[in-house]
Amino acid sequence: MSCFSFIKVIMILFNLAIFLGGAALLGVGIWVSVDGSSFMKIFGSVSSSVLQFVNVGYFIIAIGAVLLVLGFLGCCGAQKESKCLLMTFFSIVLIIFIAEIAGAVVALVYTSMAETLLAATVTPVLKENYGKSSDITQIWNTTMEELHCCGLMNYTDFTNSPYYSNNGETYPSYCCPKGMSRCNETLAGKVDVPGCFDQLLKQIRMNAGVVGGVAAGICALELAAMVVAMYLYCHLDEK
């Protein structure tokens, strides 16, 4: 087997795995979007992550769709030896790679901006849906219980929420010391339980090595995919 044929087979197998992984993520994303409560019942014990702050179903669907397209382009491009498909695959991976690098730089340099952005998007969701939407309420209850936090920034994120209005202007029990039957504004302000955003940052800093290793591994795979795609692209004319 020639070097070209070997790399072609590796490219096909690698992108077939990406395609199947994307299809699996797409299915999970649809499941979470359609029936989030059953998903939380099964995976509630491992649910303390940043994805709880957003609509995780649509997020997974987006990732699954991108992986599905990438896997198809890479697999078909290598199998059919199509320069167009290979270049499209290379371009998409390059765009994703650049976006990841830019996102990492922004996250490191502009942490306060990320905090402001999260506050502007997540806080309204809490005020409008906590105590009204069972899925959002359950997700946040699990998050606050496992991270020992209250709200995104603090207890005021729940002010005027459906829970606050329907329970005599009280806050979730996670915002006050354990054992308190009614968590009012005075108690919540006195205890000042940290927000989940700060707790999440602490968790990330504690596991910075793992996070960095995973990020470096993903970047290495993307670079390898681009190199292989360009190798096949450049050597097609020599066949």
Short mmCIF file of C-alpha atoms in Angstrom, two decimals:
data_model
loop_
_atom_site.label_atom_id
_atom_site.label_comp_id
_atom_site.label_asym_id
_atom_site.label_seq_id
_atom_site.Cartn_x
_atom_site.Cartn_y
_atom_site.Cartn_z
CA MET A 1 0.00 0.00 0.00
CA SER A 2 1.39 3.38 -1.02
CA CYS A 3 1.68 6.32 1.37
CA PHE A 4 -1.15 8.11 -0.45
CA SER A 5 -3.49 5.11 -0.14
CA PHE A 6 -2.66 4.67 3.55
CA ILE A 7 -3.36 8.32 4.37
CA LYS A 8 -6.54 8.16 2.30
CA VAL A 9 -7.81 5.19 4.35
CA ILE A 10 -6.91 6.95 7.62
CA MET A 11 -8.76 10.05 6.43
CA ILE A 12 -11.86 8.02 5.57
CA LEU A 13 -11.91 6.14 8.89
CA PHE A 14 -11.23 9.28 10.93
CA ASN A 15 -14.03 11.23 9.27
CA LEU A 16 -16.39 8.26 9.44
CA ALA A 17 -15.90 8.35 13.22
CA ILE A 18 -16.57 12.13 13.20
CA PHE A 19 -19.72 11.57 11.11
CA LEU A 20 -21.06 8.91 13.50
CA GLY A 21 -20.19 11.06 16.51
CA GLY A 22 -22.00 14.01 14.97
CA ALA A 23 -25.07 11.86 14.28
CA ALA A 24 -25.05 10.66 17.90
CA LEU A 25 -24.76 14.23 19.24
CA LEU A 26 -27.55 15.35 16.93
CA GLY A 27 -29.79 12.62 18.30
CA VAL A 28 -28.94 13.52 21.91
CA GLY A 29 -29.55 17.22 21.19
CA ILE A 30 -32.98 16.49 19.73
CA TRP A 31 -33.77 14.27 22.72
CA VAL A 32 -32.77 17.00 25.20
CA SER A 33 -34.79 19.64 23.31
CA VAL A 34 -37.90 17.46 23.09
CA ASP A 35 -37.74 15.72 26.48
CA GLY A 36 -35.25 17.54 28.70
CA SER A 37 -36.79 16.29 31.95
CA SER A 38 -36.08 12.63 31.23
CA PHE A 39 -32.53 13.52 30.21
CA MET A 40 -31.98 15.29 33.52
CA LYS A 41 -33.36 12.30 35.45
CA ILE A 42 -30.77 10.03 33.85
CA PHE A 43 -27.77 12.36 33.81
CA GLY A 44 -28.64 14.69 36.70
CA SER A 45 -25.66 13.49 38.74
CA VAL A 46 -23.17 14.73 36.15
CA SER A 47 -24.99 17.92 35.19
CA SER A 48 -22.89 20.56 36.96
CA SER A 49 -21.29 22.24 33.96
CA VAL A 50 -21.44 25.46 32.02
CA LEU A 51 -23.94 23.93 29.60
CA GLN A 52 -26.58 24.18 32.28
CA PHE A 53 -26.60 27.96 31.88
CA VAL A 54 -27.83 27.78 28.29
CA ASN A 55 -30.29 25.72 26.29
CA VAL A 56 -28.08 22.65 26.08
CA GLY A 57 -30.30 20.92 23.51
CA TYR A 58 -29.78 23.51 20.77
CA PHE A 59 -26.09 23.75 21.62
CA ILE A 60 -25.60 20.00 21.14
CA ILE A 61 -27.68 20.04 17.95
CA ALA A 62 -25.42 22.75 16.51
CA ILE A 63 -22.23 20.84 17.37
CA GLY A 64 -23.68 17.59 16.04
CA ALA A 65 -24.71 19.22 12.76
CA VAL A 66 -21.23 20.73 12.24
CA LEU A 67 -19.54 17.39 12.95
CA LEU A 68 -21.98 15.62 10.65
CA VAL A 69 -21.15 17.98 7.77
CA LEU A 70 -17.40 17.80 8.46
CA GLY A 71 -17.43 14.01 8.59
CA PHE A 72 -19.36 13.81 5.34
CA LEU A 73 -17.06 16.23 3.52
CA GLY A 74 -13.87 14.58 4.74
CA CYS A 75 -15.04 11.02 4.16
CA CYS A 76 -16.53 11.63 0.71
CA GLY A 77 -13.70 13.94 -0.31
CA ALA A 78 -11.10 11.26 0.42
CA GLN A 79 -13.15 8.37 -1.00
CA LYS A 80 -14.08 10.16 -4.25
CA GLU A 81 -10.74 11.99 -4.36
CA SER A 82 -12.60 15.26 -4.87
CA LYS A 83 -10.44 18.37 -4.60
CA CYS A 84 -13.53 20.53 -4.12
CA LEU A 85 -14.76 18.53 -1.10
CA LEU A 86 -11.28 18.31 0.40
CA MET A 87 -10.75 22.06 0.10
CA THR A 88 -14.19 22.73 1.59
CA PHE A 89 -13.32 20.41 4.50
CA PHE A 90 -9.98 22.15 4.98
CA SER A 91 -11.59 25.60 4.92
CA ILE A 92 -14.26 24.73 7.49
CA VAL A 93 -11.74 23.16 9.88
CA LEU A 94 -9.48 26.20 9.47
CA ILE A 95 -12.35 28.57 10.28
CA ILE A 96 -13.24 26.52 13.38
CA PHE A 97 -9.58 26.44 14.45
CA ILE A 98 -9.21 30.23 14.11
CA ALA A 99 -12.51 30.78 15.95
CA GLU A 100 -11.36 28.54 18.82
CA ILE A 101 -8.05 30.40 19.15
CA ALA A 102 -9.84 33.76 19.06
CA GLY A 103 -12.40 32.54 21.60
CA ALA A 104 -9.67 31.30 23.95
CA VAL A 105 -7.84 34.64 23.77
CA VAL A 106 -11.05 36.59 24.40
CA ALA A 107 -11.98 34.30 27.31
CA LEU A 108 -8.57 34.75 28.92
CA VAL A 109 -8.23 38.48 28.36
CA TYR A 110 -11.84 39.59 28.68
CA THR A 111 -13.25 37.50 31.52
CA SER A 112 -15.25 40.48 32.74
CA MET A 113 -16.80 40.81 29.28
CA ALA A 114 -17.85 37.16 29.42
CA GLU A 115 -19.39 37.83 32.82
CA THR A 116 -21.34 40.79 31.44
CA LEU A 117 -22.50 38.78 28.42
CA LEU A 118 -23.67 35.87 30.58
CA ALA A 119 -25.44 38.23 32.96
CA ALA A 120 -27.25 39.89 30.06
CA THR A 121 -28.42 36.59 28.56
CA VAL A 122 -28.89 34.20 31.50
CA THR A 123 -30.34 36.50 34.16
CA PRO A 124 -33.47 37.34 32.10
CA VAL A 125 -34.02 33.59 31.61
CA LEU A 126 -33.96 33.07 35.38
CA LYS A 127 -36.28 35.99 36.06
CA GLU A 128 -38.79 34.81 33.44
CA ASN A 129 -38.68 31.03 33.80
CA TYR A 130 -37.39 29.92 37.22
CA GLY A 131 -40.42 28.53 39.00
CA LYS A 132 -42.46 28.40 35.78
CA SER A 133 -40.48 26.07 33.50
CA SER A 134 -39.92 22.71 35.22
CA ASP A 135 -36.88 21.89 33.06
CA ILE A 136 -35.07 25.18 33.75
CA THR A 137 -36.00 25.05 37.44
CA GLN A 138 -34.71 21.48 37.79
CA ILE A 139 -31.47 22.24 35.92
CA TRP A 140 -30.73 25.26 38.09
CA ASN A 141 -31.66 23.45 41.30
CA THR A 142 -29.19 20.70 40.43
CA THR A 143 -26.53 23.26 39.53
CA MET A 144 -26.94 25.25 42.74
CA GLU A 145 -26.97 22.10 44.87
CA GLU A 146 -23.81 20.65 43.34
CA LEU A 147 -21.82 23.88 43.06
CA HIS A 148 -23.13 25.32 46.37
CA CYS A 149 -24.09 28.58 44.73
CA CYS A 150 -27.10 30.83 44.23
CA GLY A 151 -28.15 32.31 40.87
CA LEU A 152 -25.70 33.31 38.18
CA MET A 153 -24.19 36.25 40.10
CA ASN A 154 -26.14 36.23 43.41
CA TYR A 155 -29.60 35.82 44.92
CA THR A 156 -30.97 38.97 43.22
CA ASP A 157 -31.10 37.05 39.93
CA PHE A 158 -34.31 35.46 41.25
CA THR A 159 -35.99 38.72 42.25
CA ASN A 160 -39.41 39.03 40.54
CA SER A 161 -39.09 35.54 39.06
CA PRO A 162 -42.20 33.30 39.03
CA TYR A 163 -40.76 31.41 42.02
CA TYR A 164 -40.22 34.66 43.93
CA SER A 165 -43.74 35.90 43.20
CA ASN A 166 -45.52 32.58 43.85
CA ASN A 167 -43.74 31.88 47.15
CA GLY A 168 -44.35 35.06 49.06
CA GLU A 169 -41.31 36.98 47.77
CA THR A 170 -38.83 34.36 48.94
CA TYR A 171 -35.72 32.97 47.28
CA PRO A 172 -34.64 29.35 46.62
CA SER A 173 -33.38 27.55 49.73
CA TYR A 174 -29.90 27.32 48.17
CA CYS A 175 -29.50 31.08 48.74
CA CYS A 176 -29.76 30.72 52.54
CA PRO A 177 -28.24 28.47 55.22
CA LYS A 178 -29.47 24.88 55.25
CA GLY A 179 -32.55 24.27 57.35
CA MET A 180 -34.13 27.67 56.75
CA SER A 181 -37.80 27.24 55.85
CA ARG A 182 -38.17 30.68 54.27
CA CYS A 183 -35.30 32.38 52.51
CA ASN A 184 -36.19 36.07 52.43
CA GLU A 185 -34.14 38.99 51.14
CA THR A 186 -32.69 39.83 54.55
CA LEU A 187 -31.33 36.32 55.14
CA ALA A 188 -30.10 35.90 51.56
CA GLY A 189 -28.28 39.24 51.69
CA LYS A 190 -26.74 38.47 55.06
CA VAL A 191 -25.39 35.03 54.05
CA ASP A 192 -24.38 36.18 50.55
CA VAL A 193 -23.97 32.75 48.93
CA PRO A 194 -21.63 33.09 45.91
CA GLY A 195 -23.06 33.05 42.40
CA CYS A 196 -22.67 30.03 40.14
CA PHE A 197 -20.52 31.97 37.69
CA ASP A 198 -17.81 32.52 40.33
CA GLN A 199 -18.06 28.90 41.46
CA LEU A 200 -17.76 27.72 37.86
CA LEU A 201 -14.63 29.82 37.37
CA LYS A 202 -13.14 28.21 40.49
CA GLN A 203 -13.92 24.75 39.12
CA ILE A 204 -12.27 25.64 35.80
CA ARG A 205 -9.16 27.02 37.52
CA MET A 206 -8.93 23.90 39.68
CA ASN A 207 -9.05 21.74 36.56
CA ALA A 208 -7.05 24.07 34.31
CA GLY A 209 -4.60 21.31 33.42
CA VAL A 210 -7.34 18.99 32.21
CA VAL A 211 -9.14 21.77 30.34
CA GLY A 212 -5.87 22.87 28.70
CA GLY A 213 -4.98 19.30 27.78
CA VAL A 214 -8.33 18.66 26.15
CA ALA A 215 -8.15 21.98 24.26
CA ALA A 216 -4.61 21.21 23.08
CA GLY A 217 -5.70 17.73 21.96
CA ILE A 218 -8.61 19.12 19.96
CA CYS A 219 -6.35 21.71 18.29
CA ALA A 220 -3.79 19.00 17.46
CA LEU A 221 -6.49 16.86 15.84
CA GLU A 222 -7.72 19.83 13.81
CA LEU A 223 -4.19 20.63 12.65
CA ALA A 224 -3.62 16.98 11.69
CA ALA A 225 -6.92 16.92 9.78
CA MET A 226 -5.93 20.04 7.84
CA VAL A 227 -2.47 18.66 7.04
CA VAL A 228 -3.89 15.34 5.81
CA ALA A 229 -6.60 17.07 3.74
CA MET A 230 -4.03 19.36 2.12
CA TYR A 231 -1.68 16.41 1.49
CA LEU A 232 -4.43 14.52 -0.35
CA TYR A 233 -5.44 17.68 -2.22
CA CYS A 234 -1.91 18.40 -3.43
CA HIS A 235 -1.13 14.80 -4.42
CA LEU A 236 -4.28 14.17 -6.44
CA ASP A 237 -2.65 15.75 -9.51
CA GLU A 238 0.30 13.38 -9.22
CA LYS A 239 -1.82 10.24 -9.55
#
